[in-house]
Short mmCIF file of C-alpha atoms in Angstrom, two decimals:
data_model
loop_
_atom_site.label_atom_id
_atom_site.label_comp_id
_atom_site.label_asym_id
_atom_site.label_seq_id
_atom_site.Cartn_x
_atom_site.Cartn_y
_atom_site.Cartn_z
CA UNK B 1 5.04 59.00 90.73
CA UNK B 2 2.41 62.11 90.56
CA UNK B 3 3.90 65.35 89.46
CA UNK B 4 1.84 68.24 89.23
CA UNK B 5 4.31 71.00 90.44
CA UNK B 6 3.96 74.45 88.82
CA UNK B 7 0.72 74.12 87.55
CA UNK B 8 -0.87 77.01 89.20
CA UNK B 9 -3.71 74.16 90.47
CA UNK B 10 -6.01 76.05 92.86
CA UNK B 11 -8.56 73.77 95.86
CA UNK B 12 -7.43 71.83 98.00
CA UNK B 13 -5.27 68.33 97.94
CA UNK B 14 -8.24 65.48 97.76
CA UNK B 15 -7.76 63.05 100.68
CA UNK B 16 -8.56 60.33 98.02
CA UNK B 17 -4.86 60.54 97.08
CA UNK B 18 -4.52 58.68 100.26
CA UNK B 19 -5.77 55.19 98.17
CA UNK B 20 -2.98 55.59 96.31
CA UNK B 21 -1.31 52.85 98.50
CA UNK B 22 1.66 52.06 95.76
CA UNK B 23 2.54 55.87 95.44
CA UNK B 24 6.26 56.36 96.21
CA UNK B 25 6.71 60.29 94.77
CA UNK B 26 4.36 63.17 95.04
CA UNK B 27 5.12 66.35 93.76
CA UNK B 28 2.27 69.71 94.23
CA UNK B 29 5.14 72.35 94.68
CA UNK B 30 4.54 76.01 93.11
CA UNK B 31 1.00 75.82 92.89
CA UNK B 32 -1.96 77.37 94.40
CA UNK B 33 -3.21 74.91 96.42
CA UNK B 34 -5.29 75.87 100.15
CA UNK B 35 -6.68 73.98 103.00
CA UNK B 36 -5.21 71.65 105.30
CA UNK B 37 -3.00 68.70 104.55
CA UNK B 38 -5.08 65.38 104.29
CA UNK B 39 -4.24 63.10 107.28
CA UNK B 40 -5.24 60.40 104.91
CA UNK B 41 -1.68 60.85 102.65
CA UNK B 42 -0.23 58.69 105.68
CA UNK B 43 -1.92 55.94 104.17
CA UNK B 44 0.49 56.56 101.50
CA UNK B 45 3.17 54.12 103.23
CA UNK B 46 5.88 53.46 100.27
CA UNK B 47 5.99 57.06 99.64
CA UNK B 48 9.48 58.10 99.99
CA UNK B 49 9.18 61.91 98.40
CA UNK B 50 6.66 64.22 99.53
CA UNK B 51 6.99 67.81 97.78
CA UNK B 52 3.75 70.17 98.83
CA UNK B 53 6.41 73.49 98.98
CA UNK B 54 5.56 76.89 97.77
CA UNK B 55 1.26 76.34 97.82
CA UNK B 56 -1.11 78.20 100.27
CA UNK B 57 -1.75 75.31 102.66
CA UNK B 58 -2.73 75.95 106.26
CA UNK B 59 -3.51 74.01 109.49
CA UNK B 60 -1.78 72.22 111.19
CA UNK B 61 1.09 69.16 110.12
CA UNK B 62 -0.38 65.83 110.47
CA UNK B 63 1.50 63.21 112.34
CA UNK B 64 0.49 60.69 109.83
CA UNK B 65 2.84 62.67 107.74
CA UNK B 66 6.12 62.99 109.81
CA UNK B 67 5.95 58.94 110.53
CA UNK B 68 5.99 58.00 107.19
CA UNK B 69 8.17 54.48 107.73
CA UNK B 70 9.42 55.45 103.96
CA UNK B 71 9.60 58.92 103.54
CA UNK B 72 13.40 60.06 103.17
CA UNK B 73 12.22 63.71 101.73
CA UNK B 74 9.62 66.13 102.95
CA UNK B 75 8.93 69.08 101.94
CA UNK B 76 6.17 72.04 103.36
CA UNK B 77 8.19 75.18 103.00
CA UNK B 78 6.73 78.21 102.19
CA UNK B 79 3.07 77.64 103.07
CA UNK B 80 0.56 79.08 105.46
CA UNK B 81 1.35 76.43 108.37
CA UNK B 82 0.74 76.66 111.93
CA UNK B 83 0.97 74.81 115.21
CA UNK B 84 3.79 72.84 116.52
CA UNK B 85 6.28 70.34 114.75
CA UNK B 86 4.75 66.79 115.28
CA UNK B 87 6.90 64.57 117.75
CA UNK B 88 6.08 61.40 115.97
CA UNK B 89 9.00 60.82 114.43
CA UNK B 90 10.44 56.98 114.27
CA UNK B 91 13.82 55.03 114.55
CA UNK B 92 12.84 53.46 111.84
CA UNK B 93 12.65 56.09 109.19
CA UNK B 94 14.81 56.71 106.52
CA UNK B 95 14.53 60.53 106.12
CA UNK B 96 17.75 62.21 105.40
CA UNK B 97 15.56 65.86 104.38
CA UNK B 98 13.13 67.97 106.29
CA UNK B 99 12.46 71.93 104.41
CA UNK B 100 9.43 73.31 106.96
CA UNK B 101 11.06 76.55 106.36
CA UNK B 102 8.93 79.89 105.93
CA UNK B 103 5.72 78.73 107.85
CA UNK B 104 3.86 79.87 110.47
CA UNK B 105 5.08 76.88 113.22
CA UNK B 106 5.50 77.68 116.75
CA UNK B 107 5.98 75.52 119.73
CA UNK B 108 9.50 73.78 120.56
CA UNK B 109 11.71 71.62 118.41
CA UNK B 110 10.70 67.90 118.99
CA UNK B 111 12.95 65.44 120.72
CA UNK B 112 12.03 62.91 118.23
CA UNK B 113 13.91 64.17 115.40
CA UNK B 114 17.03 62.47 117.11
CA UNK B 115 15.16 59.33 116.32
CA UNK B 116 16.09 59.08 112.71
CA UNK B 117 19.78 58.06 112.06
CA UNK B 118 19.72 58.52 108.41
CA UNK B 119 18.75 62.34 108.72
CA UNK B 120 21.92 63.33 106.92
CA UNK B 121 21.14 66.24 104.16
CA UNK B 122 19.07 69.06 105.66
CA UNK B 123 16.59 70.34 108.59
CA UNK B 124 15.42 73.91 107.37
CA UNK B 125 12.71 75.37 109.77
CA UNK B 126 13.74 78.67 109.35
CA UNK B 127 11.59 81.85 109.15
CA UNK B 128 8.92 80.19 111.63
CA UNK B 129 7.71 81.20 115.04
CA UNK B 130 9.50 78.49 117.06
CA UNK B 131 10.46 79.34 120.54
CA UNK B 132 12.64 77.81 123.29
CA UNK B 133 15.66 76.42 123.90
CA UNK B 134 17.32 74.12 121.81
CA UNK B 135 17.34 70.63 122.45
CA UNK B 136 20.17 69.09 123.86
CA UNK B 137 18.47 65.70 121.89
CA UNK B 138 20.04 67.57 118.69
CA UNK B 139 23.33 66.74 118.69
CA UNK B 140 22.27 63.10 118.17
CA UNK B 141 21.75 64.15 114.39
CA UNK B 142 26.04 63.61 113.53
CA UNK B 143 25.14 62.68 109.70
CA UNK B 144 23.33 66.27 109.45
CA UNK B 145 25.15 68.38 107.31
CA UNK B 146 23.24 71.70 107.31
CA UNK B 147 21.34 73.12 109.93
CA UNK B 148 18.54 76.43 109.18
CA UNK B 149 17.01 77.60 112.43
CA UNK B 150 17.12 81.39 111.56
CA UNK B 151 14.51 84.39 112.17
CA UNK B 152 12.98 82.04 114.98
CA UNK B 153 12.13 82.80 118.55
CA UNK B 154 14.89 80.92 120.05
CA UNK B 155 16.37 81.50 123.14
CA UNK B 156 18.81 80.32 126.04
CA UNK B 157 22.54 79.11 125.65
CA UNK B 158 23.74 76.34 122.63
CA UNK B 159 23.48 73.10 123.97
CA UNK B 160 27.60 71.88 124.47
CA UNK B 161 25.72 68.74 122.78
CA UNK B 162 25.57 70.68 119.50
CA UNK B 163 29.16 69.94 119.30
CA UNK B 164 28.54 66.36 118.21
CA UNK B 165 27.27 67.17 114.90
CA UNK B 166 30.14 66.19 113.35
CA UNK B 167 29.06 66.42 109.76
CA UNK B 168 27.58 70.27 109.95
CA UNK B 169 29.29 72.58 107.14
CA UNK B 170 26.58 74.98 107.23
CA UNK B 171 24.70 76.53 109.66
CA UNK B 172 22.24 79.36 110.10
CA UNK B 173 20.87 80.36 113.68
CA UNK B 174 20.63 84.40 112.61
CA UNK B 175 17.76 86.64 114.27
CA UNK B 176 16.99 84.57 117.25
CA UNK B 177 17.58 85.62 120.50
CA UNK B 178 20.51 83.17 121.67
CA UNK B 179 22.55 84.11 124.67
CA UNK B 180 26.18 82.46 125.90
CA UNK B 181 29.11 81.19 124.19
CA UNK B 182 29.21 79.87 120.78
CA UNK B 183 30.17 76.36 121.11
CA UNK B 184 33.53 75.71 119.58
CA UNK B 185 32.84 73.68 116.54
CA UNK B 186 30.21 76.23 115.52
CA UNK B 187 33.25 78.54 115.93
CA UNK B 188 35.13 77.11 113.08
CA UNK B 189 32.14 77.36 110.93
CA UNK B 190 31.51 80.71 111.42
CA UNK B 191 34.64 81.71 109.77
CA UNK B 192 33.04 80.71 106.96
CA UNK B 193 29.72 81.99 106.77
CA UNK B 194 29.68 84.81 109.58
CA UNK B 195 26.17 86.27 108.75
CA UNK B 196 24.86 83.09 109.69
CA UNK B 197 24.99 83.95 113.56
CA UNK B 198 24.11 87.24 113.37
CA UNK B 199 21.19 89.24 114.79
CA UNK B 200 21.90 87.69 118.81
CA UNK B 201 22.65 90.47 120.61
CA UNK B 202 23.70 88.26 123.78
CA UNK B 203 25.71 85.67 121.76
CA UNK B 204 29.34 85.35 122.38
CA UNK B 205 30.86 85.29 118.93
CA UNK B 206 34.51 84.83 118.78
CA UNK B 207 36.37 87.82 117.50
CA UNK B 208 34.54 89.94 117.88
CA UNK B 209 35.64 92.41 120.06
CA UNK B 210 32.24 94.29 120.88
CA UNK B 211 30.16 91.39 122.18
CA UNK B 212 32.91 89.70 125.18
CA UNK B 213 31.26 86.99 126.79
CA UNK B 214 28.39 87.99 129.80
CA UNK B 215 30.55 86.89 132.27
CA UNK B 216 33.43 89.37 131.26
CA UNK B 217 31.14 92.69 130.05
CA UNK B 218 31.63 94.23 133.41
CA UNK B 219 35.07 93.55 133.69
CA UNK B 220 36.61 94.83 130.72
CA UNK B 221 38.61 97.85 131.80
CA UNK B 222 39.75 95.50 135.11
CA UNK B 223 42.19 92.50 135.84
CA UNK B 224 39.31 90.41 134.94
CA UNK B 225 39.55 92.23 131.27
CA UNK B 226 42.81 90.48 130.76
CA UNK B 227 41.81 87.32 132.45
CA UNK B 228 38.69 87.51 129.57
CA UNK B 229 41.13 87.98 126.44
CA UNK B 230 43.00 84.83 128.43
CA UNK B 231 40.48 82.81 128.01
CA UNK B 232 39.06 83.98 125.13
CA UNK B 233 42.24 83.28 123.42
CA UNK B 234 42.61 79.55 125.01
CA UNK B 235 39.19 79.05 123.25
CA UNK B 236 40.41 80.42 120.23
CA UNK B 237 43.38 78.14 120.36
CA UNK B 238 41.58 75.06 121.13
CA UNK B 239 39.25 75.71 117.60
CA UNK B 240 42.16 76.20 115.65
CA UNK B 241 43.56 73.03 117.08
CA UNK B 242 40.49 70.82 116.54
CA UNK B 243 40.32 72.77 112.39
CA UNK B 244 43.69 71.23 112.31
CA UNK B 245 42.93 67.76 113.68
CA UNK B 246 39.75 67.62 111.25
CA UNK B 247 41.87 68.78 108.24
CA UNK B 248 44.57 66.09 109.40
CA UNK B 249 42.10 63.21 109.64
CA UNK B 250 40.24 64.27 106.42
CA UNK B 251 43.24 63.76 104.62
CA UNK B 252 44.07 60.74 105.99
CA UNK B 253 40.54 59.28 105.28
CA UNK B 254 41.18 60.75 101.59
CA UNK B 255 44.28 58.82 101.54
CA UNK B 256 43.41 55.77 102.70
CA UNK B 257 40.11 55.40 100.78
CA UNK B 258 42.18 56.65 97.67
CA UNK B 259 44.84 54.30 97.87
CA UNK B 260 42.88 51.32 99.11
CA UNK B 261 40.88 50.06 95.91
CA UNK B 262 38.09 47.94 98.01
CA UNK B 263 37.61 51.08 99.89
CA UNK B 264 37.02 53.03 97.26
CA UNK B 265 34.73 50.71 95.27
CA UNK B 266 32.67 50.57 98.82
CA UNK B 267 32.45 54.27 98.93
CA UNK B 268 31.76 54.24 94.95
CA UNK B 269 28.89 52.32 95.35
CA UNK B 270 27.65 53.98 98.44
CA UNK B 271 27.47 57.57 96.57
CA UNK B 272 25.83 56.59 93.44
CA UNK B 273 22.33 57.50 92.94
CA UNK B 274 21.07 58.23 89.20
CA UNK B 275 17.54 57.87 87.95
CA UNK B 276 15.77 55.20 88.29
CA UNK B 277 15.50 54.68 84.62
CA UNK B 278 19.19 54.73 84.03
CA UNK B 279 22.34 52.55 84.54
CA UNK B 280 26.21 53.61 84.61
CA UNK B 281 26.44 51.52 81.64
CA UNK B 282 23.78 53.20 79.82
CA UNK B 283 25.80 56.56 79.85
CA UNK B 284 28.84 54.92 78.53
CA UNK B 285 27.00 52.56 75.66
CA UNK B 286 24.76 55.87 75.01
CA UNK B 287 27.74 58.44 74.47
CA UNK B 288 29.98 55.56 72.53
CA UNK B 289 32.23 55.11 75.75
CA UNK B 290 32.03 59.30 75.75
CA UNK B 291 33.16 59.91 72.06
CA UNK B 292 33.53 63.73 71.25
CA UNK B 293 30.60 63.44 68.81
CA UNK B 294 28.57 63.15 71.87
CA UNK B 295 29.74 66.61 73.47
CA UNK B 296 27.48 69.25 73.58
CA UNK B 297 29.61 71.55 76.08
CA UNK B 298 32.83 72.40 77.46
CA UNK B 299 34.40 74.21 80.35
CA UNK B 300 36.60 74.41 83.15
CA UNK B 301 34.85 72.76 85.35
CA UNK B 302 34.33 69.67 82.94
CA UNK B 303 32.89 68.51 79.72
CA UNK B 304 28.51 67.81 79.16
CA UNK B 305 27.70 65.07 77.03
CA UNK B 306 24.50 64.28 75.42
CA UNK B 307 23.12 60.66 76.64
CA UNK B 308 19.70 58.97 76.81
CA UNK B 309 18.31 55.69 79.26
CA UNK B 310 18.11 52.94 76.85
CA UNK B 311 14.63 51.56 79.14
CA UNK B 312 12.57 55.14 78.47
CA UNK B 313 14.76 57.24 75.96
CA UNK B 314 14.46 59.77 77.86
CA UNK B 315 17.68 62.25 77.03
CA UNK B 316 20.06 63.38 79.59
CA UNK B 317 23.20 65.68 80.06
CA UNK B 318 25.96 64.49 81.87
CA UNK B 319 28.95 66.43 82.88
CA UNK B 320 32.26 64.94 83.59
CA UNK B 321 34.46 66.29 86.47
CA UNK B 322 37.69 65.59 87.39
CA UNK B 323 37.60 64.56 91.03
CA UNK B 324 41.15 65.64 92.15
CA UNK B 325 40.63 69.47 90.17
CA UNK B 326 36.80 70.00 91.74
CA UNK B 327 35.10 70.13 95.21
CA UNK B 328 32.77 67.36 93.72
CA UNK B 329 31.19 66.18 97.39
CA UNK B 330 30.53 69.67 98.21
CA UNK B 331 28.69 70.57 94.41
CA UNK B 332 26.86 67.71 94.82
CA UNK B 333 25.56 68.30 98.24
CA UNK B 334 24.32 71.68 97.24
CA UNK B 335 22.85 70.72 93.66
CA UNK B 336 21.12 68.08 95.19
CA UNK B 337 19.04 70.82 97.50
CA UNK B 338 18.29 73.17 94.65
CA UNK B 339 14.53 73.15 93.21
CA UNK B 340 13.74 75.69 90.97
CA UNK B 341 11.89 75.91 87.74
CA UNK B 342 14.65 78.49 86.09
CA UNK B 343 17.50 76.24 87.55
CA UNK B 344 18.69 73.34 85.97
CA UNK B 345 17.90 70.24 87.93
CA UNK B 346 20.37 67.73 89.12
CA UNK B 347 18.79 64.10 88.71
CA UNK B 348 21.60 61.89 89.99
CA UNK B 349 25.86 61.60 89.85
CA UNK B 350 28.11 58.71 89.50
CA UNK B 351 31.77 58.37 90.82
CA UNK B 352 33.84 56.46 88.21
CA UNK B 353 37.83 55.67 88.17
CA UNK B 354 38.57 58.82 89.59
CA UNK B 355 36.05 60.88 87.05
CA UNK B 356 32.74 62.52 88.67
CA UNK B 357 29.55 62.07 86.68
CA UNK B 358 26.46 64.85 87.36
CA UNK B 359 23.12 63.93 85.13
CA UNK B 360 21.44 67.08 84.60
CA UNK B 361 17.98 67.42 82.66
CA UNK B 362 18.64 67.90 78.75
CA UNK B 363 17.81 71.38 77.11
CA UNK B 364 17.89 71.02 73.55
CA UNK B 365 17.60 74.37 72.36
CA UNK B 366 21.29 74.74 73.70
CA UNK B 367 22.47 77.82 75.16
CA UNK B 368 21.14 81.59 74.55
CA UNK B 369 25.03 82.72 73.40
CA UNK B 370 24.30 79.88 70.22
CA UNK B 371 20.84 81.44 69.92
CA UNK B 372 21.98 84.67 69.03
CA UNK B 373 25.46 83.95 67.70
CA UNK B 374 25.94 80.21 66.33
CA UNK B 375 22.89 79.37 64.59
CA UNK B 376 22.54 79.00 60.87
CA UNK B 377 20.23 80.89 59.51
CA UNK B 378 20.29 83.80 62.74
CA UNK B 379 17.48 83.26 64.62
CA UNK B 380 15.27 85.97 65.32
CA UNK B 381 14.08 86.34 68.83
CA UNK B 382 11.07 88.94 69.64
CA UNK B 383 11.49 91.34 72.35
CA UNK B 384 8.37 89.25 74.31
CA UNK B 385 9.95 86.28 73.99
CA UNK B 386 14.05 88.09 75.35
CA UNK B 387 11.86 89.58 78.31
CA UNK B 388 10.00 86.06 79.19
CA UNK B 389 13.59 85.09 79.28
CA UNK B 390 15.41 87.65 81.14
CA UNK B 391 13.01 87.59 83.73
CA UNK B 392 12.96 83.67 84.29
CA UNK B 393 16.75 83.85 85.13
CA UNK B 394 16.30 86.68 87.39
CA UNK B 395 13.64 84.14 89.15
CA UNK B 396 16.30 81.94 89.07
CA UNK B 397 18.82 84.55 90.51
CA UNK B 398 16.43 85.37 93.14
CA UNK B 399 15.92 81.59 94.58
CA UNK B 400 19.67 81.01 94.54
CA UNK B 401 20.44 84.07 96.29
CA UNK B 402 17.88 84.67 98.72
CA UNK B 403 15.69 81.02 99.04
CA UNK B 404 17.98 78.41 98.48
CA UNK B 405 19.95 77.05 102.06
CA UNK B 406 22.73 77.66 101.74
CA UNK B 407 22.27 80.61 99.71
CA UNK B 408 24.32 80.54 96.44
CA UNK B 409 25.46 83.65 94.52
CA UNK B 410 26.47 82.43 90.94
CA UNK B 411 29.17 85.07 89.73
CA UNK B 412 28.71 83.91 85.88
CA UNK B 413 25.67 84.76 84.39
CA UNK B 414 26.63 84.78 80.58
CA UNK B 415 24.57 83.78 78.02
CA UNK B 416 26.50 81.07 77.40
CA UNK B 417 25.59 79.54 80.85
CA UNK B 418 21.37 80.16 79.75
CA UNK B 419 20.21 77.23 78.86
CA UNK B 420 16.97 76.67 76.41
CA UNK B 421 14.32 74.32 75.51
CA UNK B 422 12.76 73.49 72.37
CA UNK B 423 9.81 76.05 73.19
CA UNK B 424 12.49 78.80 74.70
CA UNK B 425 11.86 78.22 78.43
CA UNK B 426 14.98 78.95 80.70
CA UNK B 427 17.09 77.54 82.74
CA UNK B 428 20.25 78.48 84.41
CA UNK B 429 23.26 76.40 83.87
CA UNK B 430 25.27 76.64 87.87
CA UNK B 431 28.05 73.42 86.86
CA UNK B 432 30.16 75.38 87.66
CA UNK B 433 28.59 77.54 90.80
CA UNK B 434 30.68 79.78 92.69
CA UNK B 435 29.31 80.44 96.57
#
């Protein structure tokens, strides 16, 4: 692994990187970094993570990139990029993440996305300069779970294919310039996020009574008016029937993989992914099979206990949940998308006898609240050193409200939830997140 993110490096990425034929992780976000992006990276063939977000990079994306047979994450957002998405993507990829948002890309989406079956975290292309209609091809992405097209130059109806992405629970095609009905599955989901499909003037959104369906505009104060609200309402009806079919068979799945033990252990071991450094075991030999002298936080949402890999002794934190009192599938999904220097990063999660596991990196200057209240002697910070902090966790604020997909708005910011290094850099503690 190379990790040089948030360095403020400056020049250009050298195309010798491409020797590096054993490299599996590369990591030059939040840096200064211009030029194109070497074609010579696809020599890079075991790479699986490929982070160049948040530089000044230009030119176009090369092909070599995008057919990575490794790659499962890459990430270009928020760079100076241009020309069209590559169509060179292969069946036999594993990449579950693509972030291209906040470029300069125009052209059409490629067909070739619905080549990879493990795409099944996020496509972000949002805030680009893409045009046309959207692939029908899409809707072979039914792992997907959330979808950022917005501020685009989209256009035409939804594709009725759209309605096979079965695993969507968030989506975002705002400020394009969509036209038609809003396909019914996309229906339900706008009930929960309704800004998300805002900004199409010629979209038919679903309760809303100002924007009727085309077809019915000219009709309203007619027969045909009623015949609209008819129809509209059968529509209506048919998305609250499929809601309740999808809650039904949820809970049977949760049933049956809860009271089936072999199920369970399958999905178990499906879901697991900590560091590589680190083992299950390790947690539970490293915290004394989670003794109390190992806490270093409680909460409602679970207790954090202080751990370390017994290969690297490296430390951790590691927050247990309760899996039948927390959303767990849902935290983790967004945790695992957020990437911020003032947020504290999630580096893997464990599901154990009914108990949730999260391993978070380990702050040991604890929070700000024992800082300024706990410590013994009082510890004296200098107003530099309160401002470098206050204005790291409005960073923080900023990416989770405005940056991070889908946006997050914390609603407990307390000291207690600051977290601190050993040399007083930030973080913000969001265990605990409320969207």
């Amino acid at each position: 692994m190379l990790d040089f993110s948030g360095n403020m490096l400056s020049g250009s990425i050298p195309s010798k990187l491409g020797n590096l034929r054993n490299l599996q992780i590369l990591r030059l976000t939040s840096n200064r970094l211009t030029g194109s992006i070497p074609s010579e990276l696809g020599n890079c063939t075991k790479i699986i993570k490929l982070d160049l977000g948040k530089n000044n990079l230009s030119g176009r994306i090369p092909p070599e990139i995008t057919s990575l047979p490794k790659l499962q994450s890459l990430f270009l957002q928020e760079n100076k990029l241009s020309g069209a998405i590559p169509d060179s993507f292969l069946s036999i990829q594993s990449l579950f993440e693509l972030q291209l948002g906040s470029n300069m890309l125009d052209g059409t989406v490629p067909c070739s996305l619905s080549n990879l079956h493990h795409f099944s975290s996020v496509l972000n292309i949002s805030h680009n300069r893409i045009s046309g209609k959207i692939p029908g091809c899409l809707g072979n992405l039914d792992k997907l779970q959330i979808l950022d097209i917005s501020s685009n130059n989209f256009s035409d109806e939804l594709p009725t294919e759209v309605n096979n992405m079965i695993s969507l629970y968030f989506v975002n095609i705002s400020f394009n310039h969509f036209s038609g009905k809003l396909p019914a599955t996309w229906a339900i989901l706008m009930a929960s996020y309704p800004g998300s499909f805002m900004g199409n003037s010629e979209l038919c959104l679903l309760g809303n009574e100002a924007r009727y369906c085309g077809e019915f505009k000219e009709q309203r104060h007619t027969r045909g008016g009623v015949l609209a609200g008819v129809l509209i309402g059968g529509v209506i009806s048919v998305a609250l029937i499929c809601a309740l079919i999808y809650i039904l068979v949820v809970r049977s799945l949760h049933k049956k993989y809860f009271n089936d033990p072999s199920l369970l252990q399958e999905s178990q071991s499906r879901t697991e992914e900590l560091p590589d450094d680190m083992k299950f075991e390790d947690i539970m030999r490293a915290t004394e099979d989670l003794s109390d002298k190992y806490v270093i936080g409680r909460g409602k949402h679970g207790t954090v206990y202080r751990t370390e890999s017994t290969n690297s002794g490296k430390h951790w934190a590691v927050k247990k949940v309760n899996l039948s009192e927390t959303n767990y599938c849902a935290e983790m999904r967004t945790l695992s998308l957020i990437r911020h220097r003032n947020v504290v990063r999630m580096a893997g999660y464990s599901i154990r006898d009914g108990n949730g596991f999260i391993v978070t990196e380990y702050m040991p200057g604890g929070t700000l609240f024992d800082i300024l209240h706990r410590c013994e002697p009082r510890m004296a910070l200098d107003w530099k050193t309160r401002f470098r902090i206050a204005f790291g966790i409005a960073q923080g604020l900023s990416y989770l409200h405005h940056d991070c997909v889908p946006q997050i708005i914390h609603r407990d910011v307390k000291s207690d939830n600051i977290l601190l290094d050993s040399e007083f850099d930030q973080r913000l503690e969001i265990l605990g997140w409320q969207s």
